[in-house]
């Protein structure tokens, strides 16, 4: 909502000297000032001049020399780049020493050897609009040497652009803003009573309205305006509308808009001659009903959603509260006007305007709720504005009621006010804060309890808390003294939140960067990544790339890998912790939302990520998670990947991305991959890390190489060794893997170093050879034979 | 024999001093004291002496050996020091001549900011709660006093998903549904913050993403007032942004709080003096807050006459961008390593 200082001043004596301070008060009242524009400022030194002669610049094609007359008959040379000038034009000249609205200073200077004694101005340079295509041509009858502010009749003013919250329908009007501001500043506020000429005759005989659906329209006030002459609005009205962002059209339409902006009552003017019998009907639209609106667009209405105003033939001539119809539009031939000031059901207008995709200044006000008691004042004000065009108000009016909300008085307890605000405001103070904004406070018969009647222009205020907010607003939020927290409560992270931090620290330490790809996918992304296509879809995506919710972190991280590769960043190492969304489990509404960890290492093979996993799982104490390579996960390299299994349940996948997937995504390097369902993997107790006493006796190492088929996992052999060696085994490491002669094809040699140590003695040769025998037997049970 | 001993003793210093390396010194030592050395040969020759002469010669030999050993030892120390110095000198490394740096990873800016914020709130006694990113209309809107067709729904451009009845399941537009979950699942007193990822139907540009992050705070207890809200936000502001940065509250509107407020802080760039970032106002708008609306309390089964509370929330991404002077939010989400690696911590 934009407001002009001069317009506000018609309702209360606001000071003009410090617009910034005034703006601060508006902001503090919850009408946040987004910008302050000073109209007519920075135009001192710009005067009207007449073009005497146009000459070619001897040394420049794009500049011409213009001789102008400031009114003294002397020719003053100006260099000018514009080409829209003809001799005799009256144009604005920024004289030497002028500071332009944009801060530029005008000085005498040479342009390619020719003196320029000022600057001729475009509309944009004068801050009078966006036009910069040529010099601003003025009325040729203007006296020369006149200051431009005077020549254009610009009244210095201040334009405030305010952000109005949805709960402030009153502040959607100049008068409403003025009321709130005056109350805070302790200034008297009044809406002037319009003076109008009323002509004899009974409006009810000329016009009628029938509200068929009372749940759509609460009030319909109809007036007849006669004797009207359609012409352009007076300058001051057109200027104000323009300043507030509306385009002047003709005196009737402009007056209608002016009243809406000033008093907050949207209204509609029909050409009486185009409304048969002057009779209107109000009802819900029928499905498929058509109407051409004022903007010339033919619209199809939806039954029960949109409201219509029809004529006596039941033909729609307007969309209730949103926009009027073209068929009854005011035109040059209009002489009598039917004026509608109505109160529409806010929810109905909100729904209608939202689903029709048609937002208007009117609908924006109706959906917040307008003041049903202002209709008469609004009608009179409109006629007052049109009086210079011959308008006279027809006597009498037609007012029909539908369902209007009843606003019972609100019980406000002073104790509750102070409890909720943490203040010590007296009942008297509450009364003095509420009264100036139109709230009527009466004693409720109990000590320190008020019965507050809310004005009809504040339909948002219906409860005690609503009133408390008003008290706080006018008391001033900044005057409520903060109470520092003295909470005896303890804060902490949950185990999963701690684990997450832990995982991130480990991965960062391993040289991996955390990425956060968007969780949206395009159709086909899942299939390209070798994943099943079943997924939750977005109903109203802005783009196809955002139409599917990811079921895996794989597509996002691979896209990031591809992005890096295409920017010559090879071997990107990325991880992510984020949600993936499966289709809902049977019997539930929400997706099967799970938090995953994923690691993608470009340019690395499966070993690299298996090592990352080894560090992670050991640090987190996820001892029971194993890699099962018997059924490779979809989209991963069949020979180089496996499922992470915990207690027989799959909790993740590890290995390399299938080369086919990499090809489909245009990724050149290998990509090692790990994804872990964090919820599932971290659900079981883990990370206990119990203390094992460190033996004071010497340890002994036993190096054993086994030959075993490729089909047996090294982890299975390690497990067999551990089991066989028993508690004396304090460390086991695989230190060599060998394939090739003399080891037969399909088999390899795995060399393990066993570190053995007892808590209570030094191990003997006999101990060691005993363990070796047991270990060799154990390894044999999984098909590994000791190499000689 | 004594003469021989004396001669050896007299010659030895020169011979020891002449050795220029530990190696040469070892040879001198062998010549003098080794199995075939001169002193050893003299010792062997003692057999021919009478007992008295043997005693005298033995003493002299021992004396000479000790003197030689001392001289050799001291020379050896000298030579070893010289040789160590030479070795050390030859081993010089240029510590800037690094061929393969170990890879260093980085935490995402959002994570870093998230953790910092959470740490401050934990210090203030808050727990950390989370909730699903896909929500029902009830948690995201209805329970928060935003019924269907409420004009305020226009404040959020909602992305819906094709589950259940049309427009009943959605990508949460704010972290506020977690408030409802916390209040529904637990009992007051509640002191919780709720960081999380949120979604809007928005086209990405330098300052908007369809996916971003918020942190929300909720306190529900007896006699909680607007003054507690103001005090808590002020305490948080100086703890997170530094003691010179203060907060202010301005009236605003949110359906789930009343009274509602905008939460502003002194501009962290100009400390309130006015600069381009804050549009010369000296203030930065951080987020929204207010007293939990009585309807919201009623919706979760709490009696607004017994319990009161406040809630606040603000965007997390902007704080991340501000801290490091990043001017385009999209940079954070491409996964470009050249961006990520700039912020190791």
GROMACS .gro file of C-alpha atoms in nm, chain A residues 301-497:
model
  197
  301UNK     CA    1  -1.663  -1.931  -1.392
  302UNK     CA    2  -1.685  -2.216  -1.148
  303UNK     CA    3  -2.006  -2.293  -0.963
  304UNK     CA    4  -2.002  -2.243  -0.589
  305UNK     CA    5  -1.660  -2.085  -0.604
  306UNK     CA    6  -1.712  -1.758  -0.786
  307UNK     CA    7  -1.986  -1.507  -0.719
  308UNK     CA    8  -2.158  -1.302  -0.987
  309UNK     CA    9  -2.368  -0.992  -1.022
  310UNK     CA   10  -2.624  -1.038  -1.296
  311UNK     CA   11  -2.876  -0.814  -1.463
  312UNK     CA   12  -3.249  -0.881  -1.463
  313UNK     CA   13  -3.204  -1.137  -1.743
  314UNK     CA   14  -2.973  -1.334  -1.514
  315UNK     CA   15  -2.676  -1.261  -1.741
  316UNK     CA   16  -2.351  -1.215  -1.544
  317UNK     CA   17  -2.228  -0.856  -1.565
  318UNK     CA   18  -1.957  -0.874  -1.298
  319UNK     CA   19  -1.751  -1.115  -1.091
  320UNK     CA   20  -1.834  -1.046  -0.728
  321UNK     CA   21  -1.558  -0.861  -0.548
  322UNK     CA   22  -1.299  -0.931  -0.815
  323UNK     CA   23  -1.371  -0.745  -1.138
  324UNK     CA   24  -1.658  -0.585  -1.325
  325UNK     CA   25  -1.785  -0.689  -1.664
  326UNK     CA   26  -1.720  -0.521  -1.998
  327UNK     CA   27  -2.086  -0.504  -2.100
  328UNK     CA   28  -2.183  -0.232  -1.850
  329UNK     CA   29  -1.854  -0.042  -1.861
  330UNK     CA   30  -1.851   0.338  -1.829
  331UNK     CA   31  -1.795   0.497  -2.170
  332UNK     CA   32  -1.792   0.841  -2.324
  333UNK     CA   33  -2.171   0.827  -2.369
  334UNK     CA   34  -2.244   0.751  -2.004
  335UNK     CA   35  -2.466   1.008  -1.833
  336UNK     CA   36  -2.601   0.815  -1.535
  337UNK     CA   37  -2.412   0.575  -1.315
  338UNK     CA   38  -2.523   0.294  -1.093
  339UNK     CA   39  -2.283   0.278  -0.800
  340UNK     CA   40  -2.225  -0.046  -0.612
  341UNK     CA   41  -2.067  -0.044  -0.266
  342UNK     CA   42  -2.081  -0.396  -0.131
  343UNK     CA   43  -1.947  -0.620   0.142
  344UNK     CA   44  -1.848  -0.961   0.013
  345UNK     CA   45  -1.772  -1.268   0.216
  346UNK     CA   46  -1.391  -1.244   0.251
  347UNK     CA   47  -1.325  -1.619   0.219
  348UNK     CA   48  -1.538  -1.634  -0.096
  349UNK     CA   49  -1.345  -1.357  -0.263
  350UNK     CA   50  -1.012  -1.505  -0.153
  351UNK     CA   51  -1.102  -1.840  -0.306
  352UNK     CA   52  -1.250  -1.693  -0.622
  353UNK     CA   53  -0.959  -1.462  -0.691
  354UNK     CA   54  -0.697  -1.723  -0.606
  355UNK     CA   55  -0.835  -1.999  -0.822
  356UNK     CA   56  -0.925  -1.770  -1.108
  357UNK     CA   57  -0.574  -1.631  -1.092
  358UNK     CA   58  -0.718  -1.280  -1.097
  359UNK     CA   59  -0.599  -1.049  -0.822
  360UNK     CA   60  -0.730  -0.695  -0.822
  361UNK     CA   61  -0.704  -0.399  -0.587
  362UNK     CA   62  -1.069  -0.470  -0.503
  363UNK     CA   63  -1.026  -0.840  -0.429
  364UNK     CA   64  -0.720  -0.768  -0.215
  365UNK     CA   65  -0.940  -0.551   0.008
  366UNK     CA   66  -1.253  -0.764   0.007
  367UNK     CA   67  -1.062  -1.077   0.105
  368UNK     CA   68  -0.920  -0.901   0.411
  369UNK     CA   69  -1.265  -0.765   0.496
  370UNK     CA   70  -1.391  -0.412   0.431
  371UNK     CA   71  -1.591  -0.191   0.666
  372UNK     CA   72  -1.963  -0.255   0.604
  373UNK     CA   73  -2.046   0.077   0.769
  374UNK     CA   74  -1.854   0.297   0.530
  375UNK     CA   75  -2.065   0.237   0.219
  376UNK     CA   76  -2.270   0.554   0.250
  377UNK     CA   77  -1.968   0.772   0.320
  378UNK     CA   78  -1.785   0.616   0.025
  379UNK     CA   79  -2.076   0.683  -0.211
  380UNK     CA   80  -2.099   1.044  -0.100
  381UNK     CA   81  -1.727   1.096  -0.131
  382UNK     CA   82  -1.736   0.962  -0.485
  383UNK     CA   83  -2.011   1.200  -0.583
  384UNK     CA   84  -1.825   1.487  -0.418
  385UNK     CA   85  -1.521   1.409  -0.632
  386UNK     CA   86  -1.735   1.402  -0.945
  387UNK     CA   87  -1.928   1.720  -0.867
  388UNK     CA   88  -1.711   1.934  -1.099
  389UNK     CA   89  -1.822   1.704  -1.384
  390UNK     CA   90  -2.186   1.772  -1.304
  391UNK     CA   91  -2.252   1.467  -1.087
  392UNK     CA   92  -2.544   1.480  -0.851
  393UNK     CA   93  -2.643   1.212  -0.605
  394UNK     CA   94  -2.981   1.059  -0.659
  395UNK     CA   95  -3.188   1.078  -0.346
  396UNK     CA   96  -3.225   0.763  -0.148
  397UNK     CA   97  -3.038   0.443  -0.181
  398UNK     CA   98  -3.103   0.075  -0.201
  399UNK     CA   99  -2.935  -0.127   0.071
  400UNK     CA  100  -2.990  -0.499   0.092
  401UNK     CA  101  -2.839  -0.720   0.362
  402UNK     CA  102  -2.714  -1.074   0.338
  403UNK     CA  103  -2.517  -1.246   0.614
  404UNK     CA  104  -2.295  -0.997   0.791
  405UNK     CA  105  -2.068  -1.113   1.071
  406UNK     CA  106  -2.173  -1.011   1.418
  407UNK     CA  107  -1.894  -0.877   1.631
  408UNK     CA  108  -1.969  -0.931   1.999
  409UNK     CA  109  -1.780  -0.725   2.252
  410UNK     CA  110  -1.453  -0.877   2.365
  411UNK     CA  111  -1.377  -0.927   2.734
  412UNK     CA  112  -1.026  -0.799   2.806
  413UNK     CA  113  -0.863  -0.870   3.142
  414UNK     CA  114  -0.585  -0.634   3.242
  415UNK     CA  115  -0.416  -0.919   3.428
  416UNK     CA  116  -0.415  -1.131   3.113
  417UNK     CA  117  -0.275  -0.841   2.909
  418UNK     CA  118   0.019  -0.805   3.142
  419UNK     CA  119   0.066  -1.178   3.180
  420UNK     CA  120   0.097  -1.225   2.806
  421UNK     CA  121   0.306  -0.916   2.741
  422UNK     CA  122   0.521  -0.923   3.054
  423UNK     CA  123   0.425  -0.563   3.124
  424UNK     CA  124   0.258  -0.359   3.395
  425UNK     CA  125   0.002  -0.160   3.197
  426UNK     CA  126  -0.296  -0.016   3.390
  427UNK     CA  127  -0.657  -0.050   3.280
  428UNK     CA  128  -0.672   0.328   3.225
  429UNK     CA  129  -0.370   0.309   3.000
  430UNK     CA  130  -0.530   0.027   2.802
  431UNK     CA  131  -0.837   0.245   2.747
  432UNK     CA  132  -0.621   0.535   2.633
  433UNK     CA  133  -0.433   0.311   2.389
  434UNK     CA  134  -0.744   0.153   2.235
  435UNK     CA  135  -0.984   0.447   2.217
  436UNK     CA  136  -0.799   0.649   1.949
  437UNK     CA  137  -0.805   0.353   1.708
  438UNK     CA  138  -1.181   0.328   1.739
  439UNK     CA  139  -1.210   0.053   2.000
  440UNK     CA  140  -1.487   0.135   2.246
  441UNK     CA  141  -1.392   0.035   2.600
  442UNK     CA  142  -1.652  -0.006   2.872
  443UNK     CA  143  -1.638  -0.146   3.219
  444UNK     CA  144  -1.744  -0.507   3.224
  445UNK     CA  145  -1.867  -0.505   3.580
  446UNK     CA  146  -1.553  -0.663   3.723
  447UNK     CA  147  -1.246  -0.484   3.844
  448UNK     CA  148  -0.984  -0.446   3.572
  449UNK     CA  149  -1.191  -0.618   3.309
  450UNK     CA  150  -1.304  -0.424   3.002
  451UNK     CA  151  -1.575  -0.493   2.753
  452UNK     CA  152  -1.422  -0.382   2.425
  453UNK     CA  153  -1.634  -0.319   2.116
  454UNK     CA  154  -1.420  -0.355   1.808
  455UNK     CA  155  -1.486  -0.110   1.523
  456UNK     CA  156  -1.635  -0.252   1.205
  457UNK     CA  157  -1.317  -0.167   1.014
  458UNK     CA  158  -1.121  -0.418   1.224
  459UNK     CA  159  -1.293  -0.748   1.142
  460UNK     CA  160  -0.965  -0.927   1.216
  461UNK     CA  161  -0.997  -0.847   1.585
  462UNK     CA  162  -1.238  -1.088   1.751
  463UNK     CA  163  -1.062  -1.231   2.056
  464UNK     CA  164  -0.896  -1.109   2.372
  465UNK     CA  165  -0.554  -1.197   2.229
  466UNK     CA  166  -0.632  -0.995   1.915
  467UNK     CA  167  -0.705  -0.694   2.135
  468UNK     CA  168  -0.389  -0.758   2.339
  469UNK     CA  169  -0.191  -0.736   2.017
  470UNK     CA  170  -0.346  -0.396   1.948
  471UNK     CA  171  -0.257  -0.284   2.299
  472UNK     CA  172   0.101  -0.403   2.248
  473UNK     CA  173   0.121  -0.235   1.909
  474UNK     CA  174   0.015   0.103   2.036
  475UNK     CA  175   0.205   0.068   2.363
  476UNK     CA  176   0.510   0.003   2.144
  477UNK     CA  177   0.689  -0.331   2.111
  478UNK     CA  178   1.015  -0.155   2.176
  479UNK     CA  179   0.889  -0.044   2.517
  480UNK     CA  180   0.830  -0.399   2.634
  481UNK     CA  181   1.143  -0.475   2.835
  482UNK     CA  182   1.301  -0.808   2.749
  483UNK     CA  183   1.334  -1.060   3.026
  484UNK     CA  184   1.656  -1.256   2.992
  485UNK     CA  185   1.600  -1.629   2.999
  486UNK     CA  186   1.675  -1.788   3.336
  487UNK     CA  187   1.578  -2.134   3.228
  488UNK     CA  188   1.665  -2.425   3.449
  489UNK     CA  189   1.629  -2.649   3.146
  490UNK     CA  190   1.918  -2.837   2.995
  491UNK     CA  191   1.981  -2.861   2.627
  492UNK     CA  192   2.154  -3.140   2.443
  493UNK     CA  193   2.178  -3.320   2.113
  494UNK     CA  194   2.001  -3.651   2.066
  495UNK     CA  195   2.215  -3.961   1.992
  496UNK     CA  196   2.138  -3.945   1.618
  497UNK     CA  197   2.224  -3.574   1.608
   0.00000   0.00000   0.00000
